[in-house]
N, CA, C and O of each residue as an XYZ file, in Angstrom:
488
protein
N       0.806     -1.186      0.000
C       0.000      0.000      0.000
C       0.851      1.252      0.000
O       2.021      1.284      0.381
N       0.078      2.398     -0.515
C       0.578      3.813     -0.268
C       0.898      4.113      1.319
O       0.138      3.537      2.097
N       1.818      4.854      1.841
C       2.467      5.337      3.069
C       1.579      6.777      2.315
O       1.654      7.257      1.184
N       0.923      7.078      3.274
C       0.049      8.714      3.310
C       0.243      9.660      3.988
O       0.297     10.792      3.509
N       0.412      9.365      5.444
C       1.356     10.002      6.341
C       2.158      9.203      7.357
O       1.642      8.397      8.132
N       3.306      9.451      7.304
C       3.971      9.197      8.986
C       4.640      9.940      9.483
O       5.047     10.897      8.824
N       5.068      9.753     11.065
C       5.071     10.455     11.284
C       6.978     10.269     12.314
O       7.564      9.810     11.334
N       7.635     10.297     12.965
C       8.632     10.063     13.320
C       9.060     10.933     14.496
O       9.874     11.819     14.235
N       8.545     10.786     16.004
C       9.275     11.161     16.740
C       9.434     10.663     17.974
O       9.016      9.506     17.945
N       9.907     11.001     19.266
C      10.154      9.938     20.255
C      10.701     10.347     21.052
O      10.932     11.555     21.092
N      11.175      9.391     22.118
C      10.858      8.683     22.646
C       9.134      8.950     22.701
O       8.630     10.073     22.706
N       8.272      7.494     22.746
C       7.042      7.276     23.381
C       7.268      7.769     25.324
O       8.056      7.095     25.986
N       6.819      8.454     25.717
C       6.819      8.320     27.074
C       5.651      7.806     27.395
O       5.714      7.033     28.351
N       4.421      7.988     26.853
C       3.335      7.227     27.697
C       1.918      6.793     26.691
O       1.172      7.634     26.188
N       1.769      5.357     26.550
C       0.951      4.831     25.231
C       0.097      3.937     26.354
O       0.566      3.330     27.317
N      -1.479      4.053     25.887
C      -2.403      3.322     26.453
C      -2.678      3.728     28.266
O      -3.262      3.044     29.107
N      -1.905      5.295     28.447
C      -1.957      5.327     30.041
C      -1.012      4.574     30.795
O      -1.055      4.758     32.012
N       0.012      3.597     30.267
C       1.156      2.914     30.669
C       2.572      3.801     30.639
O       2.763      4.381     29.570
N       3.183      3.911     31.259
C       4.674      4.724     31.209
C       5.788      3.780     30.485
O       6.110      2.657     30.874
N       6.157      4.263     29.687
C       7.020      3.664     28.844
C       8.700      2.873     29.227
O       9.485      3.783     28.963
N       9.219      2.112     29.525
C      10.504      1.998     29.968
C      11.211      2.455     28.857
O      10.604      2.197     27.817
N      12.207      3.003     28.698
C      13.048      3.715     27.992
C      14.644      3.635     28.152
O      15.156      4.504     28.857
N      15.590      2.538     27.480
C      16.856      2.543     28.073
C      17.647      3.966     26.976
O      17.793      3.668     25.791
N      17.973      4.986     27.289
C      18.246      5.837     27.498
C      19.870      5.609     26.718
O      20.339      5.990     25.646
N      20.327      4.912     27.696
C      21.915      4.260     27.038
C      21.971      3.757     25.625
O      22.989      3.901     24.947
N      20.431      2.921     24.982
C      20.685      3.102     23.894
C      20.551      3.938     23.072
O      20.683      3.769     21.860
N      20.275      4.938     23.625
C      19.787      6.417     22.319
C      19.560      7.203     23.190
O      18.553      7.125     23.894
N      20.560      8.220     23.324
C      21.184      9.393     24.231
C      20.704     10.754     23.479
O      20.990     11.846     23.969
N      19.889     10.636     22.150
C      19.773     12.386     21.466
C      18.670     13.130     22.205
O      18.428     14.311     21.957
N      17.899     12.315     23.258
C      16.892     13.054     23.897
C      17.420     13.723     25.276
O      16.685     14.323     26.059
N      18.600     13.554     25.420
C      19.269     13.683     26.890
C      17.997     13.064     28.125
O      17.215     13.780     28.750
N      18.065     12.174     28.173
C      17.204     11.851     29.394
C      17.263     12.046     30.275
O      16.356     12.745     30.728
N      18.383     11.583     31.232
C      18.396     12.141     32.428
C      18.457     13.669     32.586
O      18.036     14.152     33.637
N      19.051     14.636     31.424
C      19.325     15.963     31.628
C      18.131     16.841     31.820
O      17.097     16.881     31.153
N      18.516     17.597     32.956
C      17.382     18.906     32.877
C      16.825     19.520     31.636
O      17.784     20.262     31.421
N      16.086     19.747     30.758
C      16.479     20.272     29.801
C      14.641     21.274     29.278
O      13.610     21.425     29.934
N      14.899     21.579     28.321
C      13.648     22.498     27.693
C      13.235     21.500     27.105
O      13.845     20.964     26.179
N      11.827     21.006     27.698
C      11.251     19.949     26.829
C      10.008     20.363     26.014
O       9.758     21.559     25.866
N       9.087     19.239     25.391
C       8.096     19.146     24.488
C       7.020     18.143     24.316
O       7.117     17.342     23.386
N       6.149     18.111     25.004
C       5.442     16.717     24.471
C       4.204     16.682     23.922
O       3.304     17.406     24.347
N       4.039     15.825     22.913
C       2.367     16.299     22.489
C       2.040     14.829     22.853
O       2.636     13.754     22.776
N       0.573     15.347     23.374
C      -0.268     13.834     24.410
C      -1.507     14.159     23.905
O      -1.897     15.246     23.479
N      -2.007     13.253     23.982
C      -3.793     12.562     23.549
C      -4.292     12.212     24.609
O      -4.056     11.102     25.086
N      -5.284     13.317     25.330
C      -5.950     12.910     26.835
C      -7.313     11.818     26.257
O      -7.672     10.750     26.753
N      -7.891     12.576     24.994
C      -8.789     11.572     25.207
C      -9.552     11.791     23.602
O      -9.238     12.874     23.109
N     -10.355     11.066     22.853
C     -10.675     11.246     21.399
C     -10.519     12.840     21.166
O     -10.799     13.918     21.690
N      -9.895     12.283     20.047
C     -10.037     14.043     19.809
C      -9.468     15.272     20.582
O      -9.665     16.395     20.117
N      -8.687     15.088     21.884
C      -8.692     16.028     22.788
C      -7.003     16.198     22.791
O      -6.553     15.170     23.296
N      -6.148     16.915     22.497
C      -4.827     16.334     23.018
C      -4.416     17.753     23.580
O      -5.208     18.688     23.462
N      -2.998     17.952     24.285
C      -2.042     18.325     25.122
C      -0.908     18.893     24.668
O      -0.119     18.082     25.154
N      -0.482     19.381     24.315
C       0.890     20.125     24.292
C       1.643     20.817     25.750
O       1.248     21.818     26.349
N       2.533     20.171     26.010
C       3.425     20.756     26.879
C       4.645     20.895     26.895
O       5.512     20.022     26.846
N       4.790     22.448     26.992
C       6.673     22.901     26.847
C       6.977     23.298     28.458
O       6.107     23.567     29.286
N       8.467     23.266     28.700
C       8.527     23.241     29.767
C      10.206     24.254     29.608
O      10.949     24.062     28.646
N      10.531     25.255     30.695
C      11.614     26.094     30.090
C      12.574     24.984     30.457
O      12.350     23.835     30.837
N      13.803     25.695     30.221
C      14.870     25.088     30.791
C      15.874     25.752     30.937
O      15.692     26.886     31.379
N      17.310     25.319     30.630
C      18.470     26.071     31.380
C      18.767     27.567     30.347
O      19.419     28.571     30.630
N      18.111     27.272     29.264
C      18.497     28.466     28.215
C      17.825     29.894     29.114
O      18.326     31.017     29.168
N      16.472     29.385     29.806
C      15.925     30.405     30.021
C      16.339     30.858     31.638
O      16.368     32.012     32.064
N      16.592     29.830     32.263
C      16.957     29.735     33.660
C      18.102     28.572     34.565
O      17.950     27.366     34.757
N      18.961     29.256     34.887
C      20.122     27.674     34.982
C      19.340     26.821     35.881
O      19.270     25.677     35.432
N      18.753     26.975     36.950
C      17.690     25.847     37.772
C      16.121     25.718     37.091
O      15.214     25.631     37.919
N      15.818     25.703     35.956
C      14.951     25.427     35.064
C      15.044     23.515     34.425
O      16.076     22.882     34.647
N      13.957     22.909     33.737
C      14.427     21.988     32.858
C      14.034     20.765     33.847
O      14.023     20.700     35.076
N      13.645     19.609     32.616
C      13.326     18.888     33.296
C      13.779     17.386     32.616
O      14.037     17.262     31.419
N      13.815     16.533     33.373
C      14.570     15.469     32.857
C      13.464     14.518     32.351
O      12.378     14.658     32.914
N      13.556     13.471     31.282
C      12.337     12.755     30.435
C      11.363     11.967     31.784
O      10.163     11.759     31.602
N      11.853     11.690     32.736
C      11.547     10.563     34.344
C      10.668     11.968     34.689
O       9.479     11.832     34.980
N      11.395     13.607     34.646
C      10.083     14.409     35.749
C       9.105     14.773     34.649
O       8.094     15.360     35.034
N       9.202     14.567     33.534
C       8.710     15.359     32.382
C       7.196     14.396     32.330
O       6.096     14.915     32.520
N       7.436     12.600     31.975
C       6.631     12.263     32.553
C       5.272     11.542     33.371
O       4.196     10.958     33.240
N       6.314     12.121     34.347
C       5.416     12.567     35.736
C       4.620     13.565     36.237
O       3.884     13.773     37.202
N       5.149     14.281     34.936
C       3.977     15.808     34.897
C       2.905     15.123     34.368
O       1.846     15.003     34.984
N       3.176     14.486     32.847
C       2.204     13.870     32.441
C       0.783     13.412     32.484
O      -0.345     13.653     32.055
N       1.767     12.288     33.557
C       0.873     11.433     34.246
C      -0.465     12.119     35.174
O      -1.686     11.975     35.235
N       0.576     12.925     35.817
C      -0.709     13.413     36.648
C      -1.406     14.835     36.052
O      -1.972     15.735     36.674
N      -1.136     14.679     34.554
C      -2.409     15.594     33.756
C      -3.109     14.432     33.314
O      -3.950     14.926     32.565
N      -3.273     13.328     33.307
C      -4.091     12.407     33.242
C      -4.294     11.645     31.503
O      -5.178     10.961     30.987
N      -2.925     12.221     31.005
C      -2.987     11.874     29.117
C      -2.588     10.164     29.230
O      -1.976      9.666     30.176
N      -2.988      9.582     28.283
C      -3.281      8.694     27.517
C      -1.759      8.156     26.987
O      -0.942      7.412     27.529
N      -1.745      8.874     25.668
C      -0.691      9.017     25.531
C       0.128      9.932     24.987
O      -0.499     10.697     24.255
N       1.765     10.256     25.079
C       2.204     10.969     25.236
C       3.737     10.701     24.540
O       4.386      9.665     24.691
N       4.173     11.928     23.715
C       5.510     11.578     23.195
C       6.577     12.778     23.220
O       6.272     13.964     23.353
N       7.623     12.375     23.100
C       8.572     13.487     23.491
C       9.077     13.913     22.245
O       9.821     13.128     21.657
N       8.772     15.204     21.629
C       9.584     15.956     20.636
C      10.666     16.398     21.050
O      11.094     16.194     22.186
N      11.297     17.126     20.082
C      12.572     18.043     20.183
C      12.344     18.849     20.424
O      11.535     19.591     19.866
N      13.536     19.215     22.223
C      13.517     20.076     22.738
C      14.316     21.108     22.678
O      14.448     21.475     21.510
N      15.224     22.073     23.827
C      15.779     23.099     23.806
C      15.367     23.793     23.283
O      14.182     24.022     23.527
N      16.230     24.798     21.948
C      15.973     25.574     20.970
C      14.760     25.447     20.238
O      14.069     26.403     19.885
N      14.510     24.236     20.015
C      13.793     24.079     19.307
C      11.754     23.728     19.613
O      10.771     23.304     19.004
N      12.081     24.177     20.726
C      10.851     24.358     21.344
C       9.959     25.786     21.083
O      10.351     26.819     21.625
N       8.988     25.794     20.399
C       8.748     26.964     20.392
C       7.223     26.415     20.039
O       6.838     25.482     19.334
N       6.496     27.443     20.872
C       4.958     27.608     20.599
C       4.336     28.769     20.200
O       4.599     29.871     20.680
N       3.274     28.500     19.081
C       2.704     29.875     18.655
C       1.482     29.868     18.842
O       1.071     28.717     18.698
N       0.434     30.785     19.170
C      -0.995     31.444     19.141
C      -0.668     32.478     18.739
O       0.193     33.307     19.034
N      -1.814     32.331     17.662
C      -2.112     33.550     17.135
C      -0.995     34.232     16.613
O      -1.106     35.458     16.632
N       0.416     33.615     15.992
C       1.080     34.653     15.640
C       2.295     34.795     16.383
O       3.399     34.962     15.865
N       2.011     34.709     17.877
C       2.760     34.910     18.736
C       3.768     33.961     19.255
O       3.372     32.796     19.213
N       4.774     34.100     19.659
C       5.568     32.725     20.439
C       5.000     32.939     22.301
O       5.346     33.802     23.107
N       4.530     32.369     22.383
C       4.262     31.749     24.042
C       4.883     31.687     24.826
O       4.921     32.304     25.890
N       5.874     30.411     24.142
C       6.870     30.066     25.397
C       8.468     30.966     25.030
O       8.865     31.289     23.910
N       9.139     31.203     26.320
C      10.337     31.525     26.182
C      10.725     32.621     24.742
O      11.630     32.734     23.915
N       9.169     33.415     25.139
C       9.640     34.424     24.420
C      10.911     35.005     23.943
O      11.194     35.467     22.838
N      11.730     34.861     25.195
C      13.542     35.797     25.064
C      14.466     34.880     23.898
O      15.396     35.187     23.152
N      13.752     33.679     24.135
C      14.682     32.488     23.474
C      14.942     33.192     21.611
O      14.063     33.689     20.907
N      15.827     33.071     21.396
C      16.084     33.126     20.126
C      15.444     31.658     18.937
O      15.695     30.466     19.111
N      14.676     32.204     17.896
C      13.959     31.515     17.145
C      14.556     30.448     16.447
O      14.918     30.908     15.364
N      14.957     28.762     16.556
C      15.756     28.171     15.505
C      14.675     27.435     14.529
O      13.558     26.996     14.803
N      15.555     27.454     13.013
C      15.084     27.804     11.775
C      14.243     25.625     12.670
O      14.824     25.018     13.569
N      13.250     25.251     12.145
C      12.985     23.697     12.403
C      11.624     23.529     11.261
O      10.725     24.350     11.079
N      11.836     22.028     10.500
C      11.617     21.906      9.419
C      10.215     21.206      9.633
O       9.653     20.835      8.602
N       9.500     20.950     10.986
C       8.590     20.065     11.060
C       7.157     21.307     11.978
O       7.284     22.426     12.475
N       6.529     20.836     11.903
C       5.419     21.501     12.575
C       4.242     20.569     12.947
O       3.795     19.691     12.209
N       3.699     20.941     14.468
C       1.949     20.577     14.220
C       0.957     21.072     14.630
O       0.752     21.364     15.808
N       0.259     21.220     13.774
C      -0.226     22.538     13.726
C      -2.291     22.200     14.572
O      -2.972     21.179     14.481
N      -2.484     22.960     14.971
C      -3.843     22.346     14.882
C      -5.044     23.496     14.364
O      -4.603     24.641     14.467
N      -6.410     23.439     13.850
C      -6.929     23.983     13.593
C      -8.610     23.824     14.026
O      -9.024     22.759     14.481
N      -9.531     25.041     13.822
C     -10.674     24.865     14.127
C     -11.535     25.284     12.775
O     -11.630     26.404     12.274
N     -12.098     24.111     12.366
C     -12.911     24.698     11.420
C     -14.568     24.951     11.923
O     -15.412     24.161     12.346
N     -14.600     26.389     11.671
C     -16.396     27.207     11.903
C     -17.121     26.851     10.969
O     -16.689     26.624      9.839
N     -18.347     26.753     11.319
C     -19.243     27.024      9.860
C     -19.981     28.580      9.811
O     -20.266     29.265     10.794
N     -20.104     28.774      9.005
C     -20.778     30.383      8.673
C     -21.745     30.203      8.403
O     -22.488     31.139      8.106
């Protein structure tokens, strides 16, 4: 068959409401244990999902959170499931135009997006 969309990112931290084990040692590009500026987009429930950025040391040296507290935030927002994008720099959220998070942060150029939308009827 045709491939229509996929999609590629990771670590899974949390699928079916289960927390994911994650050996870390084999694939170090997420810094796991490190404090860091994270990202996760989660699915609380049909249709309903989550985005959460979190600062980190760019914005504050005791900022940042490691993939184990990240989550544990998660969890106790009650998502389903949940995956870890690319963080640091490359964290950036927009409404309306605007960047949200870590305004001060300087903008890096990133080739992926997700976007969500509301369609009205008139």
């Amino acid at each position: 068959g045709e491939i229509r969309e996929a999609f590629s990112f990771g670590p899974a931290l949390i699928i079916d409401g289960v927390v994911q084990e994650f050996d870390y040692k084999k694939k170090t590009s997420c810094g796991y244990p490190t404090p860091a500026q994270r990202l996760a987009f989660c699915q609380v429930d049909k249709l309903s999902y989550l985005i959460v950025a979190t600062e980190g040391p760019e914005q504050d040296k005791n900022a940042g959170l490691s993939i184990p507290e990240l989550t544990e935030l998660l969890v106790a927002k009650g998502v389903k499931h949940a995956y870890n994008l690319d963080g640091g720099n490359s964290t950036t959220i927009l409404l309306g135009g605007r960047r949200i998070n870590a305004p001060e942060s300087d903008n890096r150029a990133v080739g992926d997006i997700i976007y969500f939308a509301t369609l009205r009827s008139e």
